[in-house]
Coordinates of C-alpha atoms in Angstrom, one line a residue:
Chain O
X1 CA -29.6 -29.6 -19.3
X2 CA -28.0 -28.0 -22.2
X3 CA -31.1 -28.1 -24.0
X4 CA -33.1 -26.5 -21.6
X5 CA -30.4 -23.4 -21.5
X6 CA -30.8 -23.3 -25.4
X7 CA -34.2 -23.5 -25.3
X8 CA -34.7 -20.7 -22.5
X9 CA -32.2 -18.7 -24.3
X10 CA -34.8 -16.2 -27.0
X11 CA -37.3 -16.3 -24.1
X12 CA -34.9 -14.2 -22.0
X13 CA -33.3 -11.9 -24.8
X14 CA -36.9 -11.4 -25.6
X15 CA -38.1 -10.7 -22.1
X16 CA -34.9 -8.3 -21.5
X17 CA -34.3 -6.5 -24.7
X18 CA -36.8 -3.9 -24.5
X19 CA -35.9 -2.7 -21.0
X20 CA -32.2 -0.2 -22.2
X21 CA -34.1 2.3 -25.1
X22 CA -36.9 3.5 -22.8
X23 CA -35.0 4.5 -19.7
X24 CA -31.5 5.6 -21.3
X25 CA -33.6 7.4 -24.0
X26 CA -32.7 11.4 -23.8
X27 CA -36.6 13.4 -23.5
X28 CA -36.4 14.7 -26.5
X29 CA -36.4 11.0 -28.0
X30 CA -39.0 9.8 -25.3
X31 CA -41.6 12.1 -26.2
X32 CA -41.1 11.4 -30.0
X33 CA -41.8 7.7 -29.0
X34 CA -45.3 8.8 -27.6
X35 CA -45.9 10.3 -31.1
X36 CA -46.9 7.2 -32.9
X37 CA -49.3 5.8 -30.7
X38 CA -51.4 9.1 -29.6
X39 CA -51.8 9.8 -33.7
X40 CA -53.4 6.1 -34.4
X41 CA -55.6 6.2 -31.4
X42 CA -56.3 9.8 -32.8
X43 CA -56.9 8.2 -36.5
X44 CA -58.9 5.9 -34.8
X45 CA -61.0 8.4 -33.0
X46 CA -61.6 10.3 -36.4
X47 CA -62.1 7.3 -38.4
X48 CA -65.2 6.2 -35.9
X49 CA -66.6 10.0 -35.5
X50 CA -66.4 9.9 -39.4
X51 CA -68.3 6.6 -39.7
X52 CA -65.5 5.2 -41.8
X53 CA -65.7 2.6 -39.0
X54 CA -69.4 1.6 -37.8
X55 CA -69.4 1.0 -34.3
X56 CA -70.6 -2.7 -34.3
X57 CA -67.2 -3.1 -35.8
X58 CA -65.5 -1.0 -33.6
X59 CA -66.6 1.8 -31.4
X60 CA -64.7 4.8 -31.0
X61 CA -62.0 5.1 -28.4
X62 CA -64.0 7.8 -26.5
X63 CA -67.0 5.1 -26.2
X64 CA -64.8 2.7 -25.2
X65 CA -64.1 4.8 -22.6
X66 CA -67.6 6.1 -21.5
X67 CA -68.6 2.6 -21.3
X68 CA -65.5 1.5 -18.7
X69 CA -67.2 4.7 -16.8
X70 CA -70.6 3.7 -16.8
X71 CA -69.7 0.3 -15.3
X72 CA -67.0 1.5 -13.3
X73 CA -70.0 3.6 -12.0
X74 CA -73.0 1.1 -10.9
X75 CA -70.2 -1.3 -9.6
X76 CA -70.2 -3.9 -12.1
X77 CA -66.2 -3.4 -13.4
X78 CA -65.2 -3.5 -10.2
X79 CA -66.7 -7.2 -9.6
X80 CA -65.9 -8.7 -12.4
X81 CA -62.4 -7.0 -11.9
X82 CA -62.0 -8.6 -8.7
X83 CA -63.0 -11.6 -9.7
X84 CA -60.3 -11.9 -12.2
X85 CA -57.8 -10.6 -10.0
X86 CA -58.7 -13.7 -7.4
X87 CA -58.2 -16.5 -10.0
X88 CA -55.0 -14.8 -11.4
X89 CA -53.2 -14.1 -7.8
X90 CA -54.6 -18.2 -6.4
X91 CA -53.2 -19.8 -9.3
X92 CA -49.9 -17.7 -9.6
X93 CA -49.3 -18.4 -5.8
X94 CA -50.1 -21.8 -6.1
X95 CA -48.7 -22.7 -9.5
X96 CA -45.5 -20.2 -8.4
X97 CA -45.1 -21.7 -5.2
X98 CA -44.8 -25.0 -6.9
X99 CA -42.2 -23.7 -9.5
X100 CA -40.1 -22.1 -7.1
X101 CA -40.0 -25.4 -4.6
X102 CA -39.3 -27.5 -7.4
X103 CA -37.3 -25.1 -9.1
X104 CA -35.2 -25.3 -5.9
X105 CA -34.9 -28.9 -5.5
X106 CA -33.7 -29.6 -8.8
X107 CA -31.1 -26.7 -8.9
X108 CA -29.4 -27.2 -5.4
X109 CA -29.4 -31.6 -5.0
X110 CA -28.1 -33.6 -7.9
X111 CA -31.2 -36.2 -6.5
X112 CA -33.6 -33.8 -6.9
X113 CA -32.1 -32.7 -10.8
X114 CA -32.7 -36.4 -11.5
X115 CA -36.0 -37.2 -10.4
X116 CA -38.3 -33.5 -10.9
X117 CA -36.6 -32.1 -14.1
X118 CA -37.4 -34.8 -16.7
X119 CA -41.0 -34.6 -15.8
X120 CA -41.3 -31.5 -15.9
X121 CA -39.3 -31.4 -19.0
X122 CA -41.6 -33.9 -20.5
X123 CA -44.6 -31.8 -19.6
X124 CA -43.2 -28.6 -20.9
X125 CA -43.6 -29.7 -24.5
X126 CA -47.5 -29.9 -23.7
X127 CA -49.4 -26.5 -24.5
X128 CA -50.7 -26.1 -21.7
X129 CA -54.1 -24.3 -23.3
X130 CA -54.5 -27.3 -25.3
X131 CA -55.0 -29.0 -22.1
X132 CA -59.0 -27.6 -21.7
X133 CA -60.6 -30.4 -23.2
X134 CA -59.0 -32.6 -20.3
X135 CA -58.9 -29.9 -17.4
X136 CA -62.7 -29.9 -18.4
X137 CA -63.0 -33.3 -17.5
X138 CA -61.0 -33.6 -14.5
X139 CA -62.1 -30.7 -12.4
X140 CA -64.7 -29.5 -14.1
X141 CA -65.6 -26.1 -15.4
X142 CA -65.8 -23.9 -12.7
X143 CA -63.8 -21.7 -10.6
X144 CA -61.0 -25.1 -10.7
X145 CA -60.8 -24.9 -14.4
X146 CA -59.7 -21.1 -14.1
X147 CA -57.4 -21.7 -11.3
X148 CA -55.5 -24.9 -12.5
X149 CA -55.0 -23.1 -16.1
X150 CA -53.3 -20.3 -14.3
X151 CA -51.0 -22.5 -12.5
X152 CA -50.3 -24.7 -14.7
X153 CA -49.5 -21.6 -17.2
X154 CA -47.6 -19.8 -14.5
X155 CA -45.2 -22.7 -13.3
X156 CA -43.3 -23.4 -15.7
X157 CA -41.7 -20.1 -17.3
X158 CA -40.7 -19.7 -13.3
X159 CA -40.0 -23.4 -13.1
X160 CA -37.1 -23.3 -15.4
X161 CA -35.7 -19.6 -14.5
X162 CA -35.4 -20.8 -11.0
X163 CA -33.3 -23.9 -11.7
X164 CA -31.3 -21.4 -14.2
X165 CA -30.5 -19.0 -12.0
X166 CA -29.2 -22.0 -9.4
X167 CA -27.4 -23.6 -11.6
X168 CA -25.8 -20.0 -13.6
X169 CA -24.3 -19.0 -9.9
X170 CA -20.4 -19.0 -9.8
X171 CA -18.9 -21.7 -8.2
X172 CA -16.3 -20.0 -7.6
X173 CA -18.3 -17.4 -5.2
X174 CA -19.4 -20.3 -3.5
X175 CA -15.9 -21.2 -2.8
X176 CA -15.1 -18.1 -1.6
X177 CA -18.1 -18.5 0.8
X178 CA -16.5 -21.6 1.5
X179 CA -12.9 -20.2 2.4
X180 CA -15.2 -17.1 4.5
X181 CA -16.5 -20.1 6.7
X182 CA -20.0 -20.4 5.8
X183 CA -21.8 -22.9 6.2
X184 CA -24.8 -24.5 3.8
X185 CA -27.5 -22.6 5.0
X186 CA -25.5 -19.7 5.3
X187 CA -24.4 -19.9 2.0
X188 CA -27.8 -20.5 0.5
X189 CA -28.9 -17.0 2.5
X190 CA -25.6 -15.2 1.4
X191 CA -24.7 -16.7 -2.4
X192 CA -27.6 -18.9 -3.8
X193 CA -30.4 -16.6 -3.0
X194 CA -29.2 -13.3 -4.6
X195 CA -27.3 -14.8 -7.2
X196 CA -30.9 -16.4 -8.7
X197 CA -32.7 -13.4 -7.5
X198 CA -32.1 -12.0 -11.2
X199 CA -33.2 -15.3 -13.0
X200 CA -36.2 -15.8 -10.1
X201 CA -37.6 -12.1 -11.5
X202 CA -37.1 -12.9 -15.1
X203 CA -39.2 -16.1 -14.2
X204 CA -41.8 -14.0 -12.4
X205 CA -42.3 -11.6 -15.0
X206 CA -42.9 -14.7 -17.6
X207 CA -45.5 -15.9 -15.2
X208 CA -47.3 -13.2 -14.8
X209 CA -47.5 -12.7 -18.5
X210 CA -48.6 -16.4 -18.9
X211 CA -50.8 -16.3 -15.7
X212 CA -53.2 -13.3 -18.3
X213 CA -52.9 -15.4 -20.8
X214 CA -54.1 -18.9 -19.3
X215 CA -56.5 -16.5 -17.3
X216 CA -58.4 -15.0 -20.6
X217 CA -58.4 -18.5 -21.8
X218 CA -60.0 -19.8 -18.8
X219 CA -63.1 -16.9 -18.4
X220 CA -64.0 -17.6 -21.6
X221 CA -65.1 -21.3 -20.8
X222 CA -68.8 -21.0 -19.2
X223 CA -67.7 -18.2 -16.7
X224 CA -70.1 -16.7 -14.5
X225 CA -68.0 -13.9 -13.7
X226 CA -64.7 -12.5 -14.3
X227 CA -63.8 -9.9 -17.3
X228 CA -63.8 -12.6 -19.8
X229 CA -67.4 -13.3 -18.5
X230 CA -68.4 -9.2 -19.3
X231 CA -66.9 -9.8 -22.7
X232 CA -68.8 -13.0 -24.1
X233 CA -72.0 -11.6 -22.4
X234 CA -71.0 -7.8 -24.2
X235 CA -70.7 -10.0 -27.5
X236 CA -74.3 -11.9 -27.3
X237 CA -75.7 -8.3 -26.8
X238 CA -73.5 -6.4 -29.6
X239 CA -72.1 -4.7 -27.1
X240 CA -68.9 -3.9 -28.9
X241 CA -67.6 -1.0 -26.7
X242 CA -67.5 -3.5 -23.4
X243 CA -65.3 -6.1 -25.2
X244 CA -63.1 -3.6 -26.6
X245 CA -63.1 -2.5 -23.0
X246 CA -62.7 -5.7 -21.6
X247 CA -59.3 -6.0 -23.5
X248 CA -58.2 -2.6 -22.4
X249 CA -58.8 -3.9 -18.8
X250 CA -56.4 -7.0 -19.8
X251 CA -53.8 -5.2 -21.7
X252 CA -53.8 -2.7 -18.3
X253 CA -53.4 -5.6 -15.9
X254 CA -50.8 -6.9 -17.7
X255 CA -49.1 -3.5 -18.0
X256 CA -49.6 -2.4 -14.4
X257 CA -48.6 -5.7 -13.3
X258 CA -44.9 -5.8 -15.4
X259 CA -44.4 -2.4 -14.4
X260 CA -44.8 -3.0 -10.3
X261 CA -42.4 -6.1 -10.8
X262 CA -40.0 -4.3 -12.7
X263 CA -39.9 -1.5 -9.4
X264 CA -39.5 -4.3 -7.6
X265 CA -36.7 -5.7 -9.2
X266 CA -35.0 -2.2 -9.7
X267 CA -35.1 -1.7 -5.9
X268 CA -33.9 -5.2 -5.1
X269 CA -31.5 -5.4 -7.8
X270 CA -29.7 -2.5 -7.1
X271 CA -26.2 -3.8 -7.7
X272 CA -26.8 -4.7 -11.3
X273 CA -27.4 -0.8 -11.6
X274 CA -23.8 -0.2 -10.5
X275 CA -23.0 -3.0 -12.9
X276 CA -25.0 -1.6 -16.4
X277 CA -23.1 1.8 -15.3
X278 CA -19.9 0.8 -15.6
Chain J
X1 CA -8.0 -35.9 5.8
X2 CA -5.8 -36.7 8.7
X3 CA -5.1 -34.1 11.3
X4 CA -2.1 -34.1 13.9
X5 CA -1.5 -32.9 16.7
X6 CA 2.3 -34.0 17.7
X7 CA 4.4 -30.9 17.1
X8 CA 8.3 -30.8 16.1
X9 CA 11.2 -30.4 18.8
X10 CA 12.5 -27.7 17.5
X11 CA 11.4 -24.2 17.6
X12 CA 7.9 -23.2 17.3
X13 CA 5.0 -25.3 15.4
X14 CA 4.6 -24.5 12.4
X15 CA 1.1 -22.4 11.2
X16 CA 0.9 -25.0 8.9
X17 CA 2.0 -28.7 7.8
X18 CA 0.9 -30.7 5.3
X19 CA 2.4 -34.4 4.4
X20 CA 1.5 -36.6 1.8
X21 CA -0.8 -34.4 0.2
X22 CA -1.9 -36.2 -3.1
X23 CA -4.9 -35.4 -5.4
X24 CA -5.5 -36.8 -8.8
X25 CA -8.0 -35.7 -11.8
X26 CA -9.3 -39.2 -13.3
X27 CA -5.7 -41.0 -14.2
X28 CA -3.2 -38.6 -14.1
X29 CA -2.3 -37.5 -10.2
X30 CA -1.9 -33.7 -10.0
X31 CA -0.1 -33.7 -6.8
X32 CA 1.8 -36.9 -6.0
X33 CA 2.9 -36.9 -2.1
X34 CA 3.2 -32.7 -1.1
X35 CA 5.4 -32.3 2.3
X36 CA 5.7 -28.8 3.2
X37 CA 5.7 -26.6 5.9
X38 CA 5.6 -22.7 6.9
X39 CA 6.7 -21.3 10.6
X40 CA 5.1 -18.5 11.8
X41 CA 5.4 -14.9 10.2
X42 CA 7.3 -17.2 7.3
X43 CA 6.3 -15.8 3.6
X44 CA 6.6 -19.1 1.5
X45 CA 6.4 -18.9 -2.6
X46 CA 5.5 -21.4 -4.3
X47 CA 6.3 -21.7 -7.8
X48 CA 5.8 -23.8 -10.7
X49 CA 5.1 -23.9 -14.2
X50 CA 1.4 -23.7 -15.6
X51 CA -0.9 -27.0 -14.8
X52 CA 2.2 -28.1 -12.4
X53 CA -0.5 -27.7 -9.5
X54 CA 0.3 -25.1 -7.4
X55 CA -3.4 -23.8 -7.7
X56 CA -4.9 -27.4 -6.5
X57 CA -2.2 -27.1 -4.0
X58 CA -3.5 -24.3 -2.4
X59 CA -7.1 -25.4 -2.2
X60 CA -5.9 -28.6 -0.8
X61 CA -4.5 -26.6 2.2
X62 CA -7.6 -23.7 2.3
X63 CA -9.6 -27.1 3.1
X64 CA -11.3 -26.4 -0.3
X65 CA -11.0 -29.9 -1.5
X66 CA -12.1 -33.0 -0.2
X67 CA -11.4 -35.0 -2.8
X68 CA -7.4 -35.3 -1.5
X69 CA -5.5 -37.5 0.5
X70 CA -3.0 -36.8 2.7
X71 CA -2.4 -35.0 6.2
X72 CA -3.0 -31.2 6.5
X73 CA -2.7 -29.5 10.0
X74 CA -3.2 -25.5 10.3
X75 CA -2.6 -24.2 13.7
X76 CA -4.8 -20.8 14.1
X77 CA -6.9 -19.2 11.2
X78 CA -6.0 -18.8 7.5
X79 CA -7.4 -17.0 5.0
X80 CA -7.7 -17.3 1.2
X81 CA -7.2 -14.8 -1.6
X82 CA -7.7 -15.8 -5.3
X83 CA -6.7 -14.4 -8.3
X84 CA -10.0 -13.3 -9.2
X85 CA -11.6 -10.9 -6.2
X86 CA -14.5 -13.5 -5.6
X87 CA -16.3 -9.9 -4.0
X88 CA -20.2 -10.8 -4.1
X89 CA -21.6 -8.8 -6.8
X90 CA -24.6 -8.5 -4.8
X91 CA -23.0 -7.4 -1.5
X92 CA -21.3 -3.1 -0.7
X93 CA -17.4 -3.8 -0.2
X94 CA -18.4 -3.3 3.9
X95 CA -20.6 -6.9 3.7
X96 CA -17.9 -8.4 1.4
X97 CA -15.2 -7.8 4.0
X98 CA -17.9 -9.0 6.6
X99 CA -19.0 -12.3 5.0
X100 CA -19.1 -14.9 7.4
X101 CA -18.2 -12.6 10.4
X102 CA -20.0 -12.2 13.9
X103 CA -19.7 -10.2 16.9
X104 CA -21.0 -6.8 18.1
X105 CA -17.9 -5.1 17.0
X106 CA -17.6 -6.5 13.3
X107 CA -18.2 -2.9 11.6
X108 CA -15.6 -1.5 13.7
X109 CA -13.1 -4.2 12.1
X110 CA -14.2 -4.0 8.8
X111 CA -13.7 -0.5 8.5
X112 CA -10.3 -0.8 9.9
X113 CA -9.6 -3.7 7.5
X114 CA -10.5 -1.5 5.2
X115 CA -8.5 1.5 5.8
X116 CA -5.3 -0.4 6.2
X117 CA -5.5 -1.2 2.2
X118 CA -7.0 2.4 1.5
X119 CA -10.3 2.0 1.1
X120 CA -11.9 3.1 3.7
X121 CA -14.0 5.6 1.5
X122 CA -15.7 2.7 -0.3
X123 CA -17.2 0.7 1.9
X124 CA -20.6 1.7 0.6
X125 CA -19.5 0.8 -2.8
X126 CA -20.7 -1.9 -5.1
X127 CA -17.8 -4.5 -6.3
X128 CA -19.0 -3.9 -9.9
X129 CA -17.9 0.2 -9.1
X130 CA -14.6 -0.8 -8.0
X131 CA -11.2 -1.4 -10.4
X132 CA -9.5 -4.2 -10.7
X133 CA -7.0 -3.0 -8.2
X134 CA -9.4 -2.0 -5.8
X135 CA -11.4 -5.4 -6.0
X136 CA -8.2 -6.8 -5.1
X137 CA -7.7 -4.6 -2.1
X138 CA -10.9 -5.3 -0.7
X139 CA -10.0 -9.3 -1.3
X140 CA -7.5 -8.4 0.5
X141 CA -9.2 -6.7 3.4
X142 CA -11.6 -9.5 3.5
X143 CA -9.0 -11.6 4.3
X144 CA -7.5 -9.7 7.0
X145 CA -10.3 -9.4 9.1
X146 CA -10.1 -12.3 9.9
X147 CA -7.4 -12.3 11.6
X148 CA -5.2 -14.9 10.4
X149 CA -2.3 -16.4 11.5
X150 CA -1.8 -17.9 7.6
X151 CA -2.6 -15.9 4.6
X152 CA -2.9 -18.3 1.4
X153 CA -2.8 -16.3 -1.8
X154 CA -3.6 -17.6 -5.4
X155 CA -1.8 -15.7 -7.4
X156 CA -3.6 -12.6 -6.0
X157 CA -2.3 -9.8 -8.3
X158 CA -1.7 -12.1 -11.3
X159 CA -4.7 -10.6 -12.8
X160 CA -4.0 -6.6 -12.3
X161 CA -1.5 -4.8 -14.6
X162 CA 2.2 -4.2 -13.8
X163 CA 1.7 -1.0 -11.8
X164 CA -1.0 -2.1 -9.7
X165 CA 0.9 -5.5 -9.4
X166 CA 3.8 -3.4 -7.7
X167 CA 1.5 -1.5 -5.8
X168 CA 0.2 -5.1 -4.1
X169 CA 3.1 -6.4 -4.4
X170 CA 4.1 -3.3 -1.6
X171 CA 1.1 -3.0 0.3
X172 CA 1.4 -6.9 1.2
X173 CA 5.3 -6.5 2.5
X174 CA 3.7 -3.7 4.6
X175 CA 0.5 -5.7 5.7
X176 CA 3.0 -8.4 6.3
X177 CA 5.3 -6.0 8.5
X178 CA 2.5 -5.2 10.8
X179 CA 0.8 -7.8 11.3
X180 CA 3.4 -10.5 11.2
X181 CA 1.0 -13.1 9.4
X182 CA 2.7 -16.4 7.8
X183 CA 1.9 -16.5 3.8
X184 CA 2.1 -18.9 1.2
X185 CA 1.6 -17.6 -2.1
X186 CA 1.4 -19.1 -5.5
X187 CA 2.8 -17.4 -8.5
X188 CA 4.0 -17.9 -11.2
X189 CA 6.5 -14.8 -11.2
X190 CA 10.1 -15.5 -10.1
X191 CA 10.2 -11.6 -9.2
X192 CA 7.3 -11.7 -7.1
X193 CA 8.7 -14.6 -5.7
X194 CA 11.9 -13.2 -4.6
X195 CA 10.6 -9.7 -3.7
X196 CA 8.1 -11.2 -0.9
X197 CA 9.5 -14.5 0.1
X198 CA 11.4 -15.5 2.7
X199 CA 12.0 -19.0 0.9
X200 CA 10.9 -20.2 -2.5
X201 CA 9.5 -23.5 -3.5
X202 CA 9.1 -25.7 -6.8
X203 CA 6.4 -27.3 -7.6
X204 CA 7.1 -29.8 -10.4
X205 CA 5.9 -33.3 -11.2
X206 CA 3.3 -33.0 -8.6
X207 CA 6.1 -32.9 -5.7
X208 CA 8.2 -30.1 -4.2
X209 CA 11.6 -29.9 -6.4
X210 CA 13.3 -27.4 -5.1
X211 CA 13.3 -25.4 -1.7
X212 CA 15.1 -22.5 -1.6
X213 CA 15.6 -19.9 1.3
X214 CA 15.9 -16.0 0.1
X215 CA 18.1 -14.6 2.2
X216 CA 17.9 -10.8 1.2
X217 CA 16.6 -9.0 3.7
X218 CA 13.6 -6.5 3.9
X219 CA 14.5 -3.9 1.4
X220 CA 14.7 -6.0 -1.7
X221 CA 15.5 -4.6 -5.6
X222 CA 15.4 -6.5 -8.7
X223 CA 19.1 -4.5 -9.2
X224 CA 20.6 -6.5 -6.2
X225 CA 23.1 -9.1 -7.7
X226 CA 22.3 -11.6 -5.5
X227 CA 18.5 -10.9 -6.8
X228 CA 19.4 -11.9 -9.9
X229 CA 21.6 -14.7 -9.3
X230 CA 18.6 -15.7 -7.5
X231 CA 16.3 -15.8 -10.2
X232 CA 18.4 -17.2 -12.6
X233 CA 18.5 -20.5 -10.4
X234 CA 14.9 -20.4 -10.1
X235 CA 14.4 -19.9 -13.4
X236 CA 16.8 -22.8 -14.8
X237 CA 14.7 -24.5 -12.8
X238 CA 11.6 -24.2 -13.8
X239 CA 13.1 -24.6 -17.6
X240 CA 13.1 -21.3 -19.0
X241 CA 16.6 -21.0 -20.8
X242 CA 19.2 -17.8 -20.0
X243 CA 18.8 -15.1 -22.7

């Protein structure tokens, strides 16, 4: 148990750190922040019009651009968009679901602690990607493949934060539930539930991460469709603007995706603001 | 545990009895055979040195631990306050207070509750917004809501500084004036002790040692003579040597 606290322990300073700068930063300070990126995209831009880069290298931002247009335009973005979006959200929900059930069970009953963590413990030492070659042969590779890498890449970061945040809750707030007269179920609404609402964000925020990551892994093993798909078939063609476009798409999903959760959070965590302001 | 329902001849039962209460940690027994009692609208202290048990005491009779043995009867509610607030971090003051309550009129109470420790402008608050004082206070309230007939109290202002201390040290005499509650509280202040309690207790090798009633009426000083004559017995007893 201790090791798994150490072990989460840079994953969650990671995952946390960057949140203060941005939204204490003063404007003055924010708009300097914008400074660097604009200028290399910029660079980039005049590098590419200049034909310092040649565009089977790497096309210019701008073509990037007019190539996410034309295929936003006769439709084909938008499948392939939609296709990814299917494999990411069926795997999250199922490998999430998992997570948070099992997650539960080992946090709240000493039984459960003793018979799902060291499994799972076990398995977590297994990178997960390197599991292809054997996915491959169990399910095949199809939509499955795509699915079962997203779970499995999803379940664990929100496997451990949920047993975290169980186990992290006072038990002396439990107590006090205690003295207050509630009952199990009660306290589990009342005290277990917020108190790992925190840690069960954290978790969700890792799995979303890992969910894109499993998720480019997967489309680029014979997919049919998907944005991974547009990519290897843009690389056979020399296409260089779509793949550069193709990972624009990811890095947005990923963006858009961190950003909703972290609304989320701020509008259901809104206690913790009272606590950072004091 | 036991419980019992026989009552003494004399006078009214008492809110709360315990006999026998004993609880151990591994070898060494923590509380070795507790009797103790407190009447109605009675304000017991209960002192005792650090690790003498007063604290496992207290959760033994809140019904906190089921690990002990021994009989514990309360007749009519009680409530707990700690030394820490407990408030959920998660929860305004108003669903603190209300934790655990039901009833179509359980707003109406709370805010009362609240008013009568002065807070009554808070109860959108969040616990991390409030002092330690005010935490306290809210503790407090959350506890009086309920109603009790016995208010046990962990060291409840052993946390706060010496003004607010005094401050809760005053607004539980009043609380205690109006609503006529019985209270046993833990502390490990001979002063607090004297200026709340109608009787005093020692807790020492895991038994009560000494029981002694504090006959000084409702307006109480640490100038009084018979204060201090007070403490001093108190205090040889619990081993701290005269000056």
């Amino acid at each position: 148990m201790s090791g798994t606290v150490l072990a989460e322990a840079p994953e969650r300073a990671a995952a946390t750190a960057p949140t203060p700068p941005g939204r204490r930063a003063r404007p003055a300070r924010r708009w300097r922040r914008i400074v660097s990126p604009v200028a290399l995209v910029a660079a980039w831009e005049g590098a590419a019009r200049a034909g310092l880069l040649p565009a089977e290298k790497l096309p210019a931002p701008s073509d990037v651009l007019a190539a996410g247009a034309r295929l936003a335009r006769d439709g084909t973005l938008t499948t392939h968009l939609l296709d990814s979006l299917t494999r990411a959200a069926v795997g999250l929900l199922i490998g999430g679901g998992l997570a948070l059930v099992l997650g539960t069970v080992a946090g709240l009953l000493r039984l459960g602690d003793d018979l799902v963590d060291p499994p799972v413990q076990m398995a977590r030492m297994l990178p997960h990607l390197g599991l292809v070659p054997l996915l491959i042969i169990w399910v095949g590779i199809g939509e499955s493949l795509k699915v079962a890498l997203v779970a499995l890449g999803a379940f664990f970061p929100l496997y451990f934060n949920t047993y975290a945040g169980i186990r992290d809750i006072d038990e002396r707030l439990v107590e006090a539930a205690r003295a207050c007269g509630l009952g199990h179920l009660a306290r589990l609404r009342h005290v277990v539930g917020p108190g790992a609402l925190p840690s069960l964000f954290l978790g969700l925020r890792l799995a979303i991460g890992a969910a894109w990551l499993s998720l480019v892994v997967g489309e680029q093993v014979n997919a049919q469709t998907g944005i991974g798909f547009l990519m290897m078939e843009a690389r056979e063609f020399s296409q260089t603007d779509v793949v550069v476009l193709g990972l624009v798409v990811y890095a947005l999903l990923g963006l858009i995706s961190d950003l909703a959760l972290r609304l989320a959070e701020r509008r259901m965590l809104t206690w913790r603001r009272g606590l950072r302001a004091t | 545990m036991a419980t019992r329902t026989s009552r003494d001849l004399t006078g009214p039962p008492p809110v709360l009895t315990a006999r026998a209460v004993r609880r151990s940690f591994g070898p060494a027994a923590v509380l070795a055979g507790v009797d103790l009692d407190v009447a109605p609208g009675e304000v017991v202290a209960l002192l005792g040195g650090s690790g003498s048990g007063k604290s496992t005491l207290l959760r033994v009779l809140a019904g906190l631990d089921r690990e002990a043995t021994g009989e514990r009867v309360v007749r009519g509610t009680a409530a707990v306050v700690f030394q820490e607030h407990r408030l959920l971090p998660w929860k305004r003051v108003a669903d603190n207070v209300a934790l655990g309550l039901s009833g179509p009129d359980v707003a109406a109470r709370v805010d009362r509750a609240l008013a009568e420790v002065g807070l009554a402008d808070r109860r959108r608050a969040w616990p991390a917004e409030l002092s330690g004082g005010q935490a306290q206070r809210v503790a407090v309230a959350r506890a009086l809501v309920r109603e009790p007939d016995l208010l046990l109290l962990d060291e409840p202002f052993g946390a706060l500084d010496a003004l607010t201390r005094l401050r809760m040290q005053g607004l539980l005499r009043r609380l205690r004036a109006e609503h006529g509650f019985a209270a046993l509280l833990v502390t490990h202040d001979v002063e607090e002790a004297l200026l709340l309690a109608d009787r005093a207790l020692v807790l020492d090798g895991g038994t009560i040692a000494e029981e002694l009633p504090v006959p000084l009426g409702p307006t109480r000083t640490p100038d009084d003579p018979a204060f201090g004559a007070l403490r001093r017995r108190l205090l040889d007893r619990l081993g701290v040597p005269a000056p």
